[in-house]
Coordinates of C-alpha atoms and ligand atoms in Angstrom, one line a residue:
R27 CA -5.8 -38.5 -2.4
P28 CA -2.1 -38.0 -2.2
R29 CA -1.1 -34.8 -0.4
V30 CA 1.0 -31.9 -1.8
L31 CA 2.5 -28.9 -0.1
S32 CA 4.5 -26.0 -1.4
G33 CA 5.3 -22.4 -0.6
I34 CA 6.3 -19.1 -2.1
Q35 CA 8.1 -16.1 -0.6
P36 CA 6.2 -12.8 -0.3
T37 CA 9.3 -10.8 -1.0
S38 CA 9.3 -8.0 -3.6
G39 CA 5.5 -7.9 -4.0
S40 CA 5.1 -9.4 -7.4
F41 CA 5.7 -13.0 -8.4
H42 CA 7.8 -13.4 -11.5
L43 CA 7.2 -15.6 -14.5
G44 CA 9.6 -18.2 -13.3
N45 CA 7.7 -18.6 -10.0
Y46 CA 4.5 -18.9 -11.9
L47 CA 5.5 -21.4 -14.6
G48 CA 8.0 -23.3 -12.4
A49 CA 5.7 -23.7 -9.5
V50 CA 2.3 -22.0 -9.1
R51 CA 0.8 -23.2 -12.3
Q52 CA 1.4 -26.8 -11.1
W53 CA -0.3 -25.9 -7.8
V54 CA -3.4 -24.9 -9.6
A55 CA -3.5 -28.1 -11.5
Q56 CA -2.9 -30.3 -8.5
Q57 CA -5.7 -28.8 -6.3
D58 CA -8.1 -31.2 -8.1
T59 CA -6.0 -34.3 -8.0
H60 CA -4.4 -33.9 -4.5
D61 CA -5.1 -32.8 -1.0
A62 CA -3.2 -29.6 -1.5
F63 CA -1.7 -27.1 1.0
Y64 CA -0.1 -24.0 -0.3
M65 CA 1.4 -21.2 1.7
V66 CA 3.1 -17.8 1.7
V67 CA 6.4 -18.4 3.5
D68 CA 6.9 -15.3 5.5
L69 CA 9.2 -17.0 7.9
H70 CA 11.5 -17.7 5.0
A71 CA 11.3 -14.1 3.8
L72 CA 12.8 -13.0 7.1
T73 CA 16.1 -14.7 6.3
V74 CA 17.1 -11.5 4.6
V75 CA 16.3 -8.0 5.9
Q76 CA 12.7 -7.0 5.4
D77 CA 10.8 -3.8 6.1
P78 CA 8.0 -4.8 8.5
E79 CA 5.2 -2.9 6.9
A80 CA 6.3 -4.0 3.4
L81 CA 6.5 -7.6 4.5
R82 CA 3.0 -7.4 6.0
A83 CA 1.6 -5.9 2.8
D84 CA 3.6 -8.2 0.5
S85 CA 2.1 -11.3 2.3
R86 CA -1.4 -10.2 1.3
V87 CA -0.2 -9.4 -2.2
A88 CA 1.3 -12.9 -2.4
A89 CA -1.9 -14.5 -1.2
A90 CA -3.9 -12.4 -3.6
Q91 CA -1.7 -13.6 -6.5
L92 CA -2.1 -17.2 -5.5
L93 CA -5.9 -16.8 -5.6
A94 CA -5.7 -14.8 -8.9
A95 CA -3.6 -17.6 -10.4
G96 CA -6.5 -20.0 -9.8
L97 CA -6.1 -21.5 -6.4
D98 CA -9.6 -22.0 -5.0
P99 CA -9.9 -22.0 -1.2
E100 CA -12.8 -24.5 -1.5
R101 CA -10.5 -27.0 -3.3
C102 CA -7.2 -26.4 -1.5
T103 CA -5.8 -24.9 1.6
V104 CA -4.1 -21.5 1.3
F105 CA -2.4 -20.0 4.3
I106 CA 0.4 -17.9 5.7
Q107 CA 3.3 -19.8 7.2
S108 CA 3.6 -17.7 10.4
H109 CA -0.1 -18.4 11.2
V110 CA 0.9 -21.9 11.9
P111 CA 3.5 -21.9 14.7
E112 CA 4.2 -25.6 14.3
H113 CA 6.5 -24.8 11.3
A114 CA 9.0 -23.0 13.6
Q115 CA 8.6 -25.6 16.3
L116 CA 9.3 -28.6 14.0
G117 CA 12.1 -26.5 12.4
W118 CA 13.9 -26.4 15.7
V119 CA 13.7 -30.2 16.2
L120 CA 15.0 -30.8 12.7
N121 CA 17.8 -28.2 13.2
C122 CA 19.0 -30.5 16.0
L123 CA 19.1 -33.4 13.6
T124 CA 21.0 -31.7 10.8
G125 CA 24.7 -31.7 10.5
F126 CA 26.5 -28.4 10.3
G127 CA 28.5 -29.7 7.3
E128 CA 25.4 -31.1 5.7
A129 CA 23.7 -27.6 5.9
S130 CA 26.9 -26.0 4.6
R131 CA 26.7 -28.0 1.4
M132 CA 23.5 -26.4 0.3
T133 CA 24.4 -24.6 -2.9
Q134 CA 21.7 -21.9 -2.7
F135 CA 23.1 -20.9 0.7
K136 CA 26.7 -20.9 -0.6
D137 CA 25.8 -18.8 -3.6
K138 CA 23.8 -16.3 -1.6
S139 CA 26.2 -16.0 1.3
V140 CA 29.1 -15.5 -1.1
K141 CA 27.1 -12.7 -2.8
Q142 CA 26.1 -11.0 0.5
G143 CA 29.3 -11.6 2.5
T144 CA 29.2 -13.5 5.8
D145 CA 28.5 -10.4 7.9
R146 CA 25.2 -9.8 6.2
T147 CA 24.3 -13.5 6.0
T148 CA 22.0 -14.6 8.8
V149 CA 21.9 -17.9 10.6
G150 CA 18.3 -18.0 9.4
L151 CA 19.4 -18.2 5.8
F152 CA 21.7 -21.0 6.8
T153 CA 18.9 -23.1 8.3
Y154 CA 16.4 -22.1 5.6
P155 CA 16.4 -25.6 4.0
V156 CA 15.8 -27.2 7.4
L157 CA 12.7 -25.0 8.0
M158 CA 11.7 -26.0 4.5
A159 CA 12.0 -29.6 5.5
A160 CA 9.8 -28.9 8.5
D161 CA 7.2 -27.2 6.2
I162 CA 6.9 -30.3 4.1
L163 CA 7.2 -33.0 6.7
L164 CA 4.5 -31.4 9.0
Y165 CA 1.9 -32.2 6.4
Q166 CA 3.1 -35.7 5.6
S167 CA 3.3 -34.6 2.0
D168 CA 3.6 -37.1 -0.7
A169 CA 4.9 -34.6 -3.3
V170 CA 6.3 -31.1 -3.4
P171 CA 5.7 -29.2 -6.6
V172 CA 8.7 -26.8 -7.0
G173 CA 11.1 -25.4 -9.6
G174 CA 14.4 -27.1 -10.3
D175 CA 16.4 -24.8 -8.0
Q176 CA 14.7 -26.6 -5.0
R177 CA 15.9 -30.1 -5.9
Q178 CA 18.8 -30.2 -3.4
H179 CA 16.6 -28.9 -0.6
L180 CA 14.1 -31.6 -1.3
E181 CA 16.8 -34.2 -1.1
L182 CA 17.8 -32.8 2.4
T183 CA 14.1 -33.1 3.4
R184 CA 14.1 -36.8 2.4
V185 CA 17.3 -37.4 4.3
L186 CA 16.0 -35.7 7.5
A187 CA 12.7 -37.6 7.3
E188 CA 14.6 -40.9 7.0
R189 CA 17.0 -40.0 9.7
F190 CA 14.2 -39.1 12.1
N191 CA 12.2 -42.2 11.2
G192 CA 15.4 -44.4 11.7
R193 CA 16.2 -42.8 15.1
Y194 CA 12.7 -42.4 16.6
G195 CA 10.5 -44.8 14.7
E196 CA 8.3 -44.3 11.6
T197 CA 6.9 -40.7 11.9
F198 CA 7.2 -38.9 8.6
K199 CA 6.3 -39.7 5.1
V200 CA 9.3 -39.4 2.8
P201 CA 8.2 -36.9 0.1
D202 CA 9.1 -36.7 -3.6
A203 CA 10.0 -33.6 -5.5
F204 CA 7.5 -32.8 -8.2
I205 CA 9.4 -30.9 -10.9
V206 CA 8.0 -30.4 -14.4
P207 CA 11.2 -30.6 -16.6
E208 CA 9.9 -28.3 -19.3
T209 CA 9.4 -25.3 -16.9
A210 CA 11.8 -26.3 -14.1
R211 CA 14.1 -23.4 -15.0
I212 CA 12.8 -20.3 -16.7
T213 CA 15.8 -18.2 -17.5
D214 CA 16.6 -14.5 -17.3
L215 CA 15.5 -12.6 -20.5
Q216 CA 18.8 -10.8 -20.8
D217 CA 21.2 -13.6 -19.7
P218 CA 19.7 -17.0 -20.5
A219 CA 22.6 -18.7 -18.7
L220 CA 21.0 -17.5 -15.4
K221 CA 17.6 -18.4 -13.9
M222 CA 15.1 -15.7 -13.7
S223 CA 15.3 -14.6 -10.1
K224 CA 14.2 -11.9 -7.8
S225 CA 17.6 -11.4 -6.2
S226 CA 19.9 -11.7 -9.1
S227 CA 18.0 -10.7 -12.3
T228 CA 18.4 -7.2 -13.7
P229 CA 15.1 -5.3 -14.1
K230 CA 15.2 -6.0 -17.9
G231 CA 15.8 -9.7 -17.3
I232 CA 12.7 -10.5 -15.1
V233 CA 9.0 -10.4 -15.9
N234 CA 7.1 -9.4 -12.8
L235 CA 3.5 -10.5 -13.1
L236 CA 2.1 -7.3 -11.5
D237 CA 4.0 -4.9 -13.7
E238 CA 2.1 -3.0 -16.4
P239 CA 1.8 -5.7 -19.1
K240 CA 3.1 -3.1 -21.5
V241 CA 6.4 -2.9 -19.6
S242 CA 6.7 -6.7 -19.6
A243 CA 5.8 -6.9 -23.3
K244 CA 8.7 -4.6 -24.0
K245 CA 11.1 -6.7 -22.1
I246 CA 10.0 -9.8 -24.0
K247 CA 10.5 -8.0 -27.3
S248 CA 14.0 -7.1 -26.3
A249 CA 14.9 -10.5 -24.9
V250 CA 18.4 -11.7 -25.8
T251 CA 18.4 -14.4 -28.5
D252 CA 21.3 -15.1 -30.8
T253 CA 22.8 -14.1 -34.1
D254 CA 21.2 -17.0 -36.0
T255 CA 17.6 -16.6 -37.3
V256 CA 16.2 -20.1 -37.0
I257 CA 13.5 -20.7 -34.4
R258 CA 14.4 -24.0 -32.9
Y259 CA 14.5 -25.4 -29.4
D260 CA 18.1 -26.0 -28.5
E261 CA 18.9 -25.3 -24.8
E262 CA 22.7 -25.5 -25.3
N263 CA 23.2 -23.5 -28.5
K264 CA 20.1 -21.3 -28.5
P265 CA 19.2 -20.8 -24.8
G266 CA 17.4 -17.5 -25.3
V267 CA 15.1 -18.7 -28.1
S268 CA 14.5 -22.0 -26.2
N269 CA 13.4 -20.0 -23.1
L270 CA 11.0 -18.0 -25.2
L271 CA 9.6 -21.2 -26.7
T272 CA 9.2 -22.7 -23.3
I273 CA 7.3 -19.7 -22.0
Y274 CA 5.1 -19.5 -25.1
A275 CA 4.3 -23.2 -24.9
A276 CA 3.5 -23.1 -21.2
L277 CA 1.2 -20.1 -21.5
T278 CA -0.7 -21.4 -24.5
G279 CA -0.7 -25.2 -24.1
A280 CA 0.9 -25.6 -27.5
T281 CA 3.9 -27.9 -27.7
V282 CA 7.3 -26.6 -28.6
A283 CA 7.2 -28.8 -31.7
D284 CA 4.0 -27.0 -32.8
L285 CA 5.6 -23.6 -32.3
E286 CA 8.8 -24.6 -34.2
Q287 CA 6.6 -25.5 -37.1
R288 CA 4.4 -22.4 -36.8
Y289 CA 7.5 -20.2 -36.9
E290 CA 9.4 -22.0 -39.6
G291 CA 10.9 -19.4 -41.9
K292 CA 9.9 -16.5 -39.7
G293 CA 12.3 -14.3 -37.7
Y294 CA 12.8 -13.8 -34.0
G295 CA 10.8 -10.6 -34.2
A296 CA 7.6 -12.4 -35.1
L297 CA 8.1 -14.9 -32.2
K298 CA 8.7 -12.1 -29.7
T299 CA 5.8 -9.9 -30.8
D300 CA 3.4 -12.8 -30.6
L301 CA 4.7 -14.0 -27.2
A302 CA 4.4 -10.4 -25.9
E303 CA 0.8 -10.5 -26.9
V304 CA 0.2 -14.0 -25.5
Y305 CA 1.7 -12.8 -22.2
T306 CA -0.3 -9.6 -22.2
E307 CA -3.6 -11.5 -22.6
W308 CA -2.7 -13.8 -19.8
A309 CA -1.3 -11.1 -17.4
T310 CA -4.1 -8.5 -17.8
P311 CA -6.9 -10.5 -16.1
F312 CA -4.3 -11.9 -13.6
R313 CA -3.5 -8.4 -12.5
D314 CA -7.2 -7.4 -12.4
R315 CA -8.1 -10.4 -10.2
T316 CA -5.1 -9.8 -7.9
R317 CA -6.3 -6.2 -7.4
E318 CA -9.9 -7.3 -6.7
Y319 CA -8.6 -9.6 -3.9
L320 CA -6.5 -6.8 -2.5
D321 CA -9.4 -4.3 -2.6
D322 CA -11.3 -6.6 -0.2
P323 CA -8.8 -7.4 2.5
E324 CA -11.5 -8.7 4.9
T325 CA -12.4 -11.5 2.5
L326 CA -8.8 -12.2 1.8
D327 CA -7.9 -12.4 5.5
S328 CA -10.9 -14.6 6.2
I329 CA -9.8 -17.0 3.5
L330 CA -6.3 -17.1 5.1
A331 CA -7.7 -17.6 8.6
K332 CA -9.7 -20.6 7.4
G333 CA -6.7 -21.9 5.6
A334 CA -4.5 -21.6 8.7
E335 CA -7.1 -23.4 10.8
K336 CA -7.2 -26.3 8.3
A337 CA -3.4 -26.4 8.1
R338 CA -3.0 -26.2 11.8
A339 CA -5.1 -29.2 12.5
V340 CA -2.8 -31.4 10.4
A341 CA 0.4 -29.7 11.6
A342 CA -0.5 -30.0 15.3
E343 CA -1.1 -33.7 15.0
T344 CA 2.4 -34.3 13.4
L345 CA 4.1 -32.0 15.9
A346 CA 2.5 -33.8 18.9
R347 CA 3.8 -37.1 17.6
V348 CA 7.3 -35.6 17.1
Y349 CA 7.4 -34.1 20.6
E350 CA 6.3 -37.4 22.1
R351 CA 8.9 -39.4 20.0
V352 CA 11.9 -37.1 20.9
G353 CA 11.1 -37.3 24.6
F354 CA 9.5 -34.0 25.5
L355 CA 7.5 -34.0 28.7
P356 CA 3.9 -33.3 27.8
A357 CA 2.5 -30.0 29.2
K358 CA -0.4 -30.6 31.7
Ligands
AQP405 N1 13.4 -19.1 -12.8 C1 12.6 -20.1 -12.2 N2 12.1 -21.1 -13.0 C2 11.3 -22.0 -12.5 N3 10.9 -22.0 -11.2 C3 11.3 -21.0 -10.4 N4 11.1 -20.7 -9.1 C4 11.8 -19.6 -8.8 N5 12.5 -19.2 -9.8 C5 12.2 -20.0 -10.9 C6 10.2 -21.5 -8.2 O1 9.3 -20.7 -7.7 C7 8.9 -21.2 -6.4 C8 8.8 -20.1 -5.4 O2 10.1 -19.7 -5.1 P1 10.6 -18.9 -3.9 O3 9.5 -18.5 -3.0 O4 11.7 -19.6 -3.3 O5 11.0 -17.6 -4.6 P2 12.3 -17.1 -4.7 O6 13.4 -18.2 -4.5 O7 12.3 -16.0 -3.8 O8 12.3 -16.7 -6.2 P3 13.6 -16.4 -6.8 O9 13.4 -15.5 -7.8 O10 14.4 -17.7 -7.1 O11 14.3 -15.7 -5.5 P4 15.8 -15.7 -5.1 O12 16.5 -14.9 -6.2 O13 15.8 -15.0 -3.8 O14 16.3 -17.1 -5.0 C9 9.8 -22.3 -6.0 O15 9.2 -23.5 -6.2 C10 11.0 -22.1 -7.0 O16 11.6 -23.3 -7.3

C-alpha cells in the first residue's frame, strides 16, 4: 500500500470548512487505500504565540475532530506531532540543507511576515516549511493530501529530498502532493477572492465546524454572491456562487453540473437556504461526535499514545538512517 501523511494545526479550536473539504475529507477516504499517518501539528502551531493551556486543550479538540470526521485508529495512525521527537530532529538536519534565499521565497511566509511585521515574526515561522518537509520525509510518504495553499511547500519538500539523496545517497522517497482540484481552495464567504482562513477571514467569512450550526447556517445564507441571478459555476465571474456550489457538491456527493440543473430558474436564496440545511445536517452529528470524544479524554489520549508509538517506529528508522548518512557518531 502506498503511504500518505498529512497534518493539521490545532490552533483556534475548531477546524473550518476549508480545512475539512480541502484536506481532512481526503484523509478519511485514503485510510482504506493507503498506509495513512495523520497528525495534529502542535510544533507548527508554536510558530505564532500560543497560550499554553489553550494549545494543550486545542490539541485534544483537533484530535477529537479528526476522529469525528471519520478517521478510524484501527485503519490509520492518528497522533500528535510533539509526541514523536524525530520531527524536530530531522527538521534540524533539513534546516542545514535549506538555503536562506530558498526559504525566503516561500509565499506563505512572505504574506504572514508582512502582515505581522518582522518583530513579531518568529524564526520558527520562517523554517515552518522545512519542518513540514521533515514531517513528510520521515514517513517515506508517497503522497501528501493537502489543500492548494501547500503546493509550494510540497515542492520544497521534494527539492530537499532530492538534495539529500544526491548528497548522501538514496534515503528519502520523493513525495507527490495530492490535491483535489475541486476543493483545493474553499473561499471566504464574504470575500470570495480570498481563501477561507483562520488567520485572515472575518468571523462572517469563515465556517467553523464546531460553532452552533445555526450560526454557520446564517453565515451561509448571507454569503456574498453577485448581482446576477443565474446559478452557474464560473470561478472568474461568479466566484461566490461557484464557492457555494463547490461546498454543496462536496458535502452531498452531487456534481456541480447536477446542481446547476437542479437550480435552473431558481434564485440564490433557494441555493443558500438548501446549502445551509445540507451543512446543518452534516455538522450536527460531527459536533456531537467531537463532544463525545472530548468527554472521554482517557480513551482519546490512549488512541493518541498508540498512534505515537506506531508513528515513532517508522520515524525512528528513517532518522537513524539520516544520522548515519550525515556522519553523526552513534551514541553507545
Ligand atoms: N480554504 C481552504 N481550502 C482548502 N484547503 C484548505 N486548507 C486550509 N484552508 C483551506 C488545508 O487545510 C489543511 C490544514 O491546514 P493547516 O493546519 O495549515 O491550517 P491552517 O493553515 O492553520 O488553516 P488556515 O485557515 O489556512 O490558517 P492560516 O490562516 O493560519 O494559514 C491543509 O492541508 C491546508 O492546505
